[in-house]
One Martini backbone bead per residue (centre of mass of N, CA, C, O) as a GRO file, in nm:
protein
  233
    1MET     BB    1   0.110   0.029   0.021
    2GLU     BB    2   0.065   0.327   0.003
    3ARG     BB    3   0.099   0.613   0.187
    4ARG     BB    4  -0.100   0.786   0.087
    5ASP     BB    5  -0.325   0.592   0.131
    6PHE     BB    6  -0.316   0.539   0.427
    7LEU     BB    7  -0.395   0.809   0.496
    8LYS     BB    8  -0.672   0.803   0.350
    9LEU     BB    9  -0.753   0.561   0.568
   10GLY     BB   10  -0.636   0.580   0.838
   11ILE     BB   11  -0.578   0.570   1.135
   12THR     BB   12  -0.540   0.475   1.479
   13GLY     BB   13  -0.628   0.647   1.751
   14THR     BB   14  -0.668   0.689   2.092
   15PHE     BB   15  -0.986   0.668   2.021
   16GLY     BB   16  -1.055   0.434   1.767
   17MET     BB   17  -1.028   0.649   1.546
   18ALA     BB   18  -1.002   0.810   1.253
   19VAL     BB   19  -0.678   0.952   1.132
   20THR     BB   20  -0.602   1.175   0.929
   21ALA     BB   21  -0.352   1.352   0.799
   22SER     BB   22  -0.402   1.598   0.911
   23ASP     BB   23  -0.437   1.535   1.212
   24PHE     BB   24  -0.165   1.392   1.230
   25LEU     BB   25  -0.008   1.685   1.157
   26TRP     BB   26  -0.181   1.833   1.410
   27ARG     BB   27  -0.024   1.651   1.640
   28VAL     BB   28   0.252   1.702   1.561
   29GLU     BB   29   0.248   1.991   1.621
   30GLN     BB   30   0.166   1.964   1.898
   31ALA     BB   31   0.411   1.857   1.982
   32LYS     BB   32   0.626   2.035   1.910
   33ALA     BB   33   0.483   2.267   2.093
   34GLY     BB   34   0.406   2.127   2.373
   35GLU     BB   35   0.105   2.019   2.266
   36MET     BB   36  -0.214   1.871   2.360
   37PRO     BB   37  -0.523   1.799   2.313
   38PRO     BB   38  -0.793   1.846   2.520
   39ASN     BB   39  -0.873   1.515   2.485
   40PHE     BB   40  -0.645   1.437   2.603
   41PRO     BB   41  -0.520   1.174   2.830
   42GLU     BB   42  -0.428   1.153   3.102
   43SER     BB   43  -0.078   1.101   3.247
   44LEU     BB   44   0.194   0.965   3.349
   45ASN     BB   45   0.457   1.093   3.453
   46PRO     BB   46   0.767   0.997   3.374
   47ASP     BB   47   0.861   0.922   3.692
   48ALA     BB   48   0.604   0.731   3.738
   49ALA     BB   49   0.663   0.549   3.511
   50LEU     BB   50   0.946   0.437   3.625
   51ARG     BB   51   0.795   0.322   3.906
   52LYS     BB   52   0.644   0.115   3.769
   53LEU     BB   53   0.800  -0.070   3.603
   54MET     BB   54   1.012  -0.113   3.851
   55GLU     BB   55   0.835  -0.254   4.022
   56GLY     BB   56   0.750  -0.479   3.844
   57ASN     BB   57   1.041  -0.615   3.840
   58GLN     BB   58   1.033  -0.641   4.162
   59ARG     BB   59   0.820  -0.881   4.112
   60PHE     BB   60   0.956  -1.057   3.906
   61ILE     BB   61   1.169  -1.137   4.083
   62GLN     BB   62   1.008  -1.202   4.372
   63HIS     BB   63   0.768  -1.390   4.262
   64HIS     BB   64   0.489  -1.166   4.291
   65PRO     BB   65   0.302  -1.128   4.068
   66GLN     BB   66  -0.002  -0.965   3.949
   67TYR     BB   67  -0.111  -0.934   3.649
   68PRO     BB   68  -0.201  -0.703   3.522
   69ASP     BB   69  -0.420  -0.598   3.280
   70GLN     BB   70  -0.568  -0.945   3.217
   71SER     BB   71  -0.861  -0.884   3.181
   72ALA     BB   72  -1.132  -0.881   3.021
   73LEU     BB   73  -1.189  -0.589   3.142
   74ARG     BB   74  -0.907  -0.503   2.998
   75LEU     BB   75  -0.994  -0.573   2.677
   76GLN     BB   76  -1.202  -0.356   2.634
   77GLU     BB   77  -1.066  -0.083   2.745
   78VAL     BB   78  -0.859  -0.125   2.456
   79ALA     BB   79  -0.998  -0.201   2.202
   80GLN     BB   80  -1.040   0.140   2.115
   81ALA     BB   81  -0.760   0.225   2.316
   82GLN     BB   82  -0.448   0.372   2.373
   83HIS     BB   83  -0.206   0.426   2.662
   84PRO     BB   84   0.083   0.396   2.728
   85PHE     BB   85   0.334   0.436   2.984
   86ALA     BB   86   0.531   0.251   2.800
   87THR     BB   87   0.850   0.239   2.613
   88ILE     BB   88   1.006  -0.047   2.424
   89LEU     BB   89   1.337  -0.106   2.335
   90SER     BB   90   1.406  -0.426   2.236
   91CYS     BB   91   1.511  -0.700   2.201
   92ALA     BB   92   1.386  -1.016   2.039
   93ASP     BB   93   1.438  -1.196   2.219
   94SER     BB   94   1.279  -1.452   2.412
   95ARG     BB   95   1.407  -1.362   2.713
   96VAL     BB   96   1.242  -1.045   2.683
   97PRO     BB   97   0.941  -1.016   2.780
   98ALA     BB   98   0.804  -0.717   2.909
   99GLU     BB   99   0.548  -0.757   3.033
  100ILE     BB  100   0.688  -0.961   3.233
  101VAL     BB  101   0.945  -0.818   3.355
  102PHE     BB  102   0.720  -0.597   3.419
  103ASP     BB  103   0.419  -0.659   3.514
  104GLN     BB  104   0.231  -0.632   3.298
  105GLY     BB  105  -0.028  -0.535   3.024
  106ILE     BB  106  -0.267  -0.453   2.844
  107GLY     BB  107  -0.168  -0.165   2.755
  108ASP     BB  108   0.121  -0.061   2.880
  109ILE     BB  109   0.309  -0.162   2.648
  110PHE     BB  110   0.519  -0.030   2.376
  111ASP     BB  111   0.670  -0.268   2.143
  112VAL     BB  112   1.014  -0.254   2.027
  113ARG     BB  113   1.132  -0.499   1.850
  114ILE     BB  114   1.508  -0.583   1.791
  115ALA     BB  115   1.787  -0.695   1.703
  116GLY     BB  116   1.977  -0.502   1.943
  117ASN     BB  117   1.815  -0.252   2.008
  118ILE     BB  118   1.785  -0.069   1.708
  119ALA     BB  119   1.724   0.260   1.567
  120THR     BB  120   1.548   0.264   1.309
  121HIS     BB  121   1.348   0.419   1.117
  122GLU     BB  122   1.095   0.221   1.208
  123ALA     BB  123   1.157   0.247   1.519
  124ILE     BB  124   1.127   0.557   1.548
  125GLY     BB  125   0.836   0.568   1.389
  126SER     BB  126   0.707   0.396   1.635
  127ILE     BB  127   0.796   0.595   1.885
  128GLU     BB  128   0.652   0.854   1.778
  129TYR     BB  129   0.386   0.749   1.789
  130ALA     BB  130   0.358   0.683   2.120
  131VAL     BB  131   0.461   0.986   2.203
  132VAL     BB  132   0.228   1.135   2.014
  133LEU     BB  133  -0.004   1.000   1.996
  134LEU     BB  134  -0.028   0.827   2.293
  135GLY     BB  135   0.111   0.964   2.518
  136SER     BB  136   0.423   0.829   2.615
  137PRO     BB  137   0.634   0.911   2.906
  138LEU     BB  138   0.820   0.628   2.852
  139LEU     BB  139   1.161   0.574   2.717
  140MET     BB  140   1.313   0.243   2.693
  141VAL     BB  141   1.662   0.120   2.627
  142MET     BB  142   1.703  -0.247   2.606
  143GLY     BB  143   1.949  -0.434   2.714
  144HIS     BB  144   2.150  -0.754   2.741
  145GLU     BB  145   2.269  -1.040   2.862
  146ARG     BB  146   2.419  -1.188   2.594
  147CYS     BB  147   2.403  -1.033   2.319
  148GLY     BB  148   2.392  -1.195   1.998
  149ALA     BB  149   2.452  -0.933   1.838
  150VAL     BB  150   2.646  -0.832   1.953
  151THR     BB  151   2.868  -1.064   1.960
  152ALA     BB  152   2.886  -1.014   1.679
  153ALA     BB  153   2.999  -0.764   1.670
  154VAL     BB  154   3.265  -0.816   1.833
  155GLN     BB  155   3.320  -1.066   1.632
  156ASN     BB  156   3.312  -1.004   1.362
  157GLN     BB  157   3.079  -1.138   1.181
  158SER     BB  158   2.973  -1.331   0.940
  159LEU     BB  159   2.675  -1.308   0.801
  160LEU     BB  160   2.356  -1.392   0.664
  161GLY     BB  161   2.213  -1.175   0.473
  162ASP     BB  162   1.997  -0.958   0.702
  163ILE     BB  163   2.164  -1.002   0.967
  164SER     BB  164   2.407  -0.788   0.922
  165THR     BB  165   2.252  -0.523   0.982
  166PHE     BB  166   2.283  -0.507   1.289
  167VAL     BB  167   2.541  -0.511   1.325
  168LYS     BB  168   2.592  -0.263   1.155
  169ALA     BB  169   2.418  -0.093   1.380
  170ILE     BB  170   2.657  -0.163   1.612
  171LYS     BB  171   2.941  -0.090   1.584
  172PRO     BB  172   2.985   0.211   1.648
  173ALA     BB  173   2.961   0.163   1.945
  174LEU     BB  174   3.247   0.007   2.002
  175LYS     BB  175   3.455   0.285   2.000
  176LYS     BB  176   3.403   0.345   2.311
  177VAL     BB  177   3.519   0.059   2.396
  178LYS     BB  178   3.768  -0.076   2.289
  179ASP     BB  179   3.985  -0.016   2.535
  180GLN     BB  180   3.805  -0.124   2.755
  181PRO     BB  181   3.784  -0.309   3.017
  182GLY     BB  182   3.681  -0.620   3.035
  183ASP     BB  183   3.408  -0.700   2.892
  184ALA     BB  184   3.285  -0.691   2.586
  185VAL     BB  185   3.022  -0.741   2.551
  186GLU     BB  186   2.914  -0.609   2.781
  187ASN     BB  187   3.054  -0.309   2.704
  188ALA     BB  188   2.874  -0.305   2.435
  189VAL     BB  189   2.556  -0.340   2.554
  190VAL     BB  190   2.585  -0.021   2.701
  191ALA     BB  191   2.672   0.118   2.456
  192ASN     BB  192   2.445   0.039   2.272
  193VAL     BB  193   2.222   0.205   2.456
  194GLN     BB  194   2.366   0.487   2.410
  195TYR     BB  195   2.383   0.499   2.098
  196GLN     BB  196   2.069   0.473   2.041
  197ILE     BB  197   2.002   0.725   2.213
  198GLU     BB  198   2.155   0.931   2.027
  199ARG     BB  199   1.941   0.855   1.794
  200LEU     BB  200   1.704   0.941   1.900
  201GLN     BB  201   1.773   1.252   1.989
  202LYS     BB  202   1.746   1.345   1.673
  203SER     BB  203   1.436   1.348   1.741
  204LYS     BB  204   1.226   1.609   1.708
  205LEU     BB  205   0.983   1.505   1.850
  206LEU     BB  206   1.149   1.355   2.114
  207THR     BB  207   1.264   1.644   2.206
  208GLU     BB  208   1.025   1.790   2.283
  209GLN     BB  209   0.898   1.650   2.486
  210VAL     BB  210   1.122   1.643   2.681
  211ARG     BB  211   1.150   1.963   2.703
  212SER     BB  212   0.843   1.971   2.792
  213GLY     BB  213   0.821   1.700   3.038
  214LYS     BB  214   0.677   1.429   2.898
  215LEU     BB  215   0.938   1.287   2.861
  216LYS     BB  216   1.153   0.977   2.922
  217ILE     BB  217   1.488   0.886   2.862
  218VAL     BB  218   1.612   0.547   2.885
  219GLY     BB  219   1.817   0.316   3.014
  220GLY     BB  220   1.868  -0.038   3.000
  221ARG     BB  221   1.964  -0.377   3.182
  222TYR     BB  222   1.938  -0.727   3.138
  223ASP     BB  223   1.953  -0.984   3.357
  224LEU     BB  224   1.901  -1.341   3.256
  225ASP     BB  225   1.998  -1.453   3.565
  226THR     BB  226   1.749  -1.275   3.736
  227GLY     BB  227   1.555  -1.037   3.591
  228LYS     BB  228   1.690  -0.758   3.604
  229VAL     BB  229   1.663  -0.415   3.599
  230SER     BB  230   1.857  -0.167   3.504
  231ILE     BB  231   1.994   0.137   3.515
  232ILE     BB  232   2.223   0.348   3.288
  233ILE     BB  233   2.066   0.612   3.202
   0.00000   0.00000   0.00000
């Protein structure tokens, strides 16, 4: 489908209604101006959203999950609208499912998952959508221990097909930790989170939301052995 046809058909908006191209552009302009439409739902502030996310991770670590927002009622509540309190750019690794490790439910987290948690143009566009149109106040870029994509980049492996593309996207991050002591992969995992955040900070839409106090961007590192998420940036 052509982009113009997609915009003509409309996209699903915050309240489950069709958003035309003009509506979409208007909301983008509102966000750039640090404003939101008068009927936009009130959300958690960025710090409260981060606390909520990390409290859920503590429940997961302690094996006392509450499984919030997973009822039939919740399903109906968000069937026509979504307002996620957090957006997470994380690795596609099957061992790092955001809703589980943060003990959240349906409609709580806007997931953007891709190998190596890299900020591709498509990933950035998805994040801008979550922040600008859905009002998500928190953005976390989350890397994880023993990431295969990062390991491949550190080892400079030659990979088949398009698998090599995410390795290429991670390599610039390695320059910062080239001579750093310690475990090379672990250093690179952290450096990659920092690098992908730098890429996201080039988005005018996201930086305007940060400047207006409506968005916080943080980096996280997930421990495969313990289930703990640590804030690293």
